[in-house]
C-alpha angles and dihedrals in degrees: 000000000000087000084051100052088041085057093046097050089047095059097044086049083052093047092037085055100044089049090051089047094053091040087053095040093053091043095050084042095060089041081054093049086055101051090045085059091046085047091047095043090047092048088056088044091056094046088047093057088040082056095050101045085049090062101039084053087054095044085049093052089046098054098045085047089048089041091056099049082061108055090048085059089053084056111047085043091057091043090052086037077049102044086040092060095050107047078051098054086039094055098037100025129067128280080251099056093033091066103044087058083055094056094047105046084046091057092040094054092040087064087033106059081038098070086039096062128102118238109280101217096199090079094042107101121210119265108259130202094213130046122240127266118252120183095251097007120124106276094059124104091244103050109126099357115118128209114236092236090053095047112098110218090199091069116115120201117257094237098060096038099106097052087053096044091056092042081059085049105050085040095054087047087063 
Protein backbone atom coordinates (compact mmCIF):
# COMPACT_ATOMS: atom_id res chain seq x y z
CA UNK A 1 0.00 0.00 0.00
CA UNK A 2 2.83 2.41 0.70
CA UNK A 3 3.87 2.01 -3.45
CA UNK A 4 0.30 2.77 -4.03
CA UNK A 5 -0.07 5.99 -1.92
CA UNK A 6 3.41 7.11 -3.27
CA UNK A 7 1.95 6.73 -6.54
CA UNK A 8 -0.99 8.45 -5.62
CA UNK A 9 0.80 11.69 -3.96
CA UNK A 10 2.86 11.91 -6.71
CA UNK A 11 0.17 12.29 -9.11
CA UNK A 12 -1.88 14.81 -7.11
CA UNK A 13 1.57 16.79 -6.64
CA UNK A 14 1.75 16.42 -10.97
CA UNK A 15 -2.04 17.58 -11.42
CA UNK A 16 -1.74 20.29 -8.39
CA UNK A 17 1.42 21.81 -10.49
CA UNK A 18 -0.07 21.79 -13.97
CA UNK A 19 -3.13 23.52 -12.61
CA UNK A 20 -0.93 26.16 -10.96
CA UNK A 21 1.13 26.50 -14.45
CA UNK A 22 -1.90 27.09 -16.50
CA UNK A 23 -3.41 29.31 -13.73
CA UNK A 24 -0.02 31.38 -13.88
CA UNK A 25 0.28 31.24 -17.76
CA UNK A 26 -3.19 32.61 -18.27
CA UNK A 27 -2.67 35.17 -15.54
CA UNK A 28 1.11 36.57 -17.08
CA UNK A 29 -0.74 36.34 -20.61
CA UNK A 30 -3.42 38.78 -19.73
CA UNK A 31 -0.50 41.14 -17.82
CA UNK A 32 1.20 40.76 -21.39
CA UNK A 33 -1.85 41.68 -23.19
CA UNK A 34 -1.84 44.77 -21.14
CA UNK A 35 1.54 45.93 -21.62
CA UNK A 36 1.23 45.23 -25.34
CA UNK A 37 -1.88 47.86 -25.21
CA UNK A 38 0.22 50.31 -23.13
CA UNK A 39 3.28 49.59 -26.02
CA UNK A 40 0.61 50.13 -29.04
CA UNK A 41 -1.15 53.35 -27.36
CA UNK A 42 2.43 54.95 -26.62
CA UNK A 43 3.57 54.26 -30.02
CA UNK A 44 0.36 56.41 -31.36
CA UNK A 45 1.10 58.80 -28.90
CA UNK A 46 4.84 59.22 -30.34
CA UNK A 47 3.73 59.44 -33.92
CA UNK A 48 1.19 61.85 -32.86
CA UNK A 49 3.81 64.20 -31.30
CA UNK A 50 6.31 63.36 -34.58
CA UNK A 51 3.19 64.63 -36.62
CA UNK A 52 2.80 67.39 -34.87
CA UNK A 53 6.60 68.70 -34.63
CA UNK A 54 6.68 68.06 -38.55
CA UNK A 55 3.81 70.75 -39.06
CA UNK A 56 4.86 73.37 -36.55
CA UNK A 57 8.51 73.18 -38.51
CA UNK A 58 6.73 73.79 -41.49
CA UNK A 59 4.49 76.66 -39.94
CA UNK A 60 7.87 78.11 -38.64
CA UNK A 61 9.47 78.01 -42.06
CA UNK A 62 6.29 79.57 -43.52
CA UNK A 63 6.13 82.36 -41.39
CA UNK A 64 10.09 83.46 -41.54
CA UNK A 65 9.71 83.04 -45.50
CA UNK A 66 6.37 85.21 -45.34
CA UNK A 67 8.02 87.49 -42.87
CA UNK A 68 10.52 88.07 -44.96
CA UNK A 69 8.61 88.82 -47.93
CA UNK A 70 7.48 91.24 -46.01
CA UNK A 71 10.21 93.08 -44.85
CA UNK A 72 11.58 93.22 -48.33
CA UNK A 73 8.12 95.00 -49.24
CA UNK A 74 8.78 97.56 -46.33
CA UNK A 75 11.77 98.16 -48.00
CA UNK A 76 11.25 98.61 -51.45
CA UNK A 77 8.06 100.87 -50.30
CA UNK A 78 10.29 103.10 -48.23
CA UNK A 79 13.03 103.20 -51.14
CA UNK A 80 9.90 104.41 -54.03
CA UNK A 81 8.26 106.77 -50.77
CA UNK A 82 12.48 107.85 -50.74
CA UNK A 83 13.18 108.32 -54.27
CA UNK A 84 9.37 110.15 -54.50
CA UNK A 85 10.32 112.73 -52.07
CA UNK A 86 13.14 113.52 -53.57
CA UNK A 87 12.44 113.87 -57.02
CA UNK A 88 9.74 116.12 -55.44
CA UNK A 89 12.17 118.43 -53.23
CA UNK A 90 14.42 118.34 -56.02
CA UNK A 91 11.61 119.71 -58.67
CA UNK A 92 9.68 122.43 -56.12
CA UNK A 93 12.80 123.24 -53.47
CA UNK A 94 16.07 125.04 -54.14
CA UNK A 95 19.37 123.54 -55.85
CA UNK A 96 20.65 123.89 -52.14
CA UNK A 97 18.19 122.00 -50.52
CA UNK A 98 17.84 119.68 -53.42
CA UNK A 99 21.24 118.43 -52.88
CA UNK A 100 21.38 117.97 -49.26
CA UNK A 101 18.39 115.60 -49.66
CA UNK A 102 20.60 113.90 -52.03
CA UNK A 103 23.24 113.44 -49.61
CA UNK A 104 21.06 112.28 -47.12
CA UNK A 105 18.82 109.72 -48.87
CA UNK A 106 22.31 108.34 -50.42
CA UNK A 107 23.68 107.82 -47.04
CA UNK A 108 20.22 106.45 -45.71
CA UNK A 109 19.90 103.72 -48.52
CA UNK A 110 23.82 102.84 -48.28
CA UNK A 111 23.13 101.62 -44.55
CA UNK A 112 19.85 100.54 -45.72
CA UNK A 113 20.46 98.12 -48.36
CA UNK A 114 23.66 97.04 -45.74
CA UNK A 115 21.75 95.60 -43.15
CA UNK A 116 19.47 94.13 -46.02
CA UNK A 117 22.35 91.88 -47.69
CA UNK A 118 22.87 87.96 -47.34
CA UNK A 119 26.01 86.80 -46.04
CA UNK A 120 28.45 86.86 -48.68
CA UNK A 121 30.48 83.74 -47.90
CA UNK A 122 33.36 84.65 -49.80
CA UNK A 123 34.62 87.22 -46.69
CA UNK A 124 33.74 84.74 -43.86
CA UNK A 125 37.22 83.01 -42.69
CA UNK A 126 37.25 79.15 -41.19
CA UNK A 127 37.09 78.64 -37.37
CA UNK A 128 40.42 77.93 -36.21
CA UNK A 129 41.52 76.24 -33.15
CA UNK A 130 44.83 78.44 -32.79
CA UNK A 131 45.32 82.09 -33.09
CA UNK A 132 47.45 83.44 -35.45
CA UNK A 133 50.99 84.38 -34.99
CA UNK A 134 51.80 87.99 -34.90
CA UNK A 135 55.91 89.25 -34.54
CA UNK A 136 55.56 90.63 -30.66
CA UNK A 137 51.80 89.33 -30.02
CA UNK A 138 51.11 87.20 -27.25
CA UNK A 139 51.87 83.87 -28.32
CA UNK A 140 55.50 84.64 -29.08
CA UNK A 141 58.57 83.57 -26.74
CA UNK A 142 59.43 87.24 -26.07
CA UNK A 143 55.93 88.82 -25.02
CA UNK A 144 56.29 90.52 -21.77
CA UNK A 145 59.77 89.71 -21.09
CA UNK A 146 62.10 92.68 -20.81
CA UNK A 147 65.80 92.85 -21.63
CA UNK A 148 68.07 94.11 -18.60
CA UNK A 149 69.42 96.70 -20.52
CA UNK A 150 65.38 98.09 -21.52
CA UNK A 151 64.09 97.91 -17.98
CA UNK A 152 64.19 101.34 -16.25
CA UNK A 153 65.19 100.92 -12.59
CA UNK A 154 63.72 104.43 -11.81
CA UNK A 155 59.98 103.09 -12.46
CA UNK A 156 58.06 103.09 -9.98
CA UNK A 157 54.98 100.84 -9.94
CA UNK A 158 51.42 102.61 -10.66
CA UNK A 159 50.04 101.56 -7.65
CA UNK A 160 52.63 103.39 -5.18
CA UNK A 161 53.00 106.62 -7.26
CA UNK A 162 51.29 108.58 -5.43
CA UNK A 163 52.95 107.89 -2.35
CA UNK A 164 56.48 108.76 -4.30
CA UNK A 165 55.43 111.28 -5.73
CA UNK A 166 54.32 112.97 -1.99
CA UNK A 167 57.97 111.65 -0.16
CA UNK A 168 59.73 114.28 -3.51
CA UNK A 169 57.57 116.55 -2.43
CA UNK A 170 58.02 116.67 0.82
CA UNK A 171 61.73 116.35 0.00
CA UNK A 172 61.76 119.32 -2.38
CA UNK A 173 59.69 121.38 0.49
CA UNK A 174 63.15 120.86 3.05
Amino acid sequence: MGSNMDILIIIVIGGLSFIAGAISITVFKSLNQVSADETEEISKKLQKSDLELKEYRQAVSEHFLVLSQLVTNVINGYKEINEHLTKSALRLSSPEIGKQLLKNNDAKLADLEEINQTIDMSNIDIPRDYAPKVPGGVLSEGYGVKKEDESDTDEVPPSITGEAEQKKSKSNKK
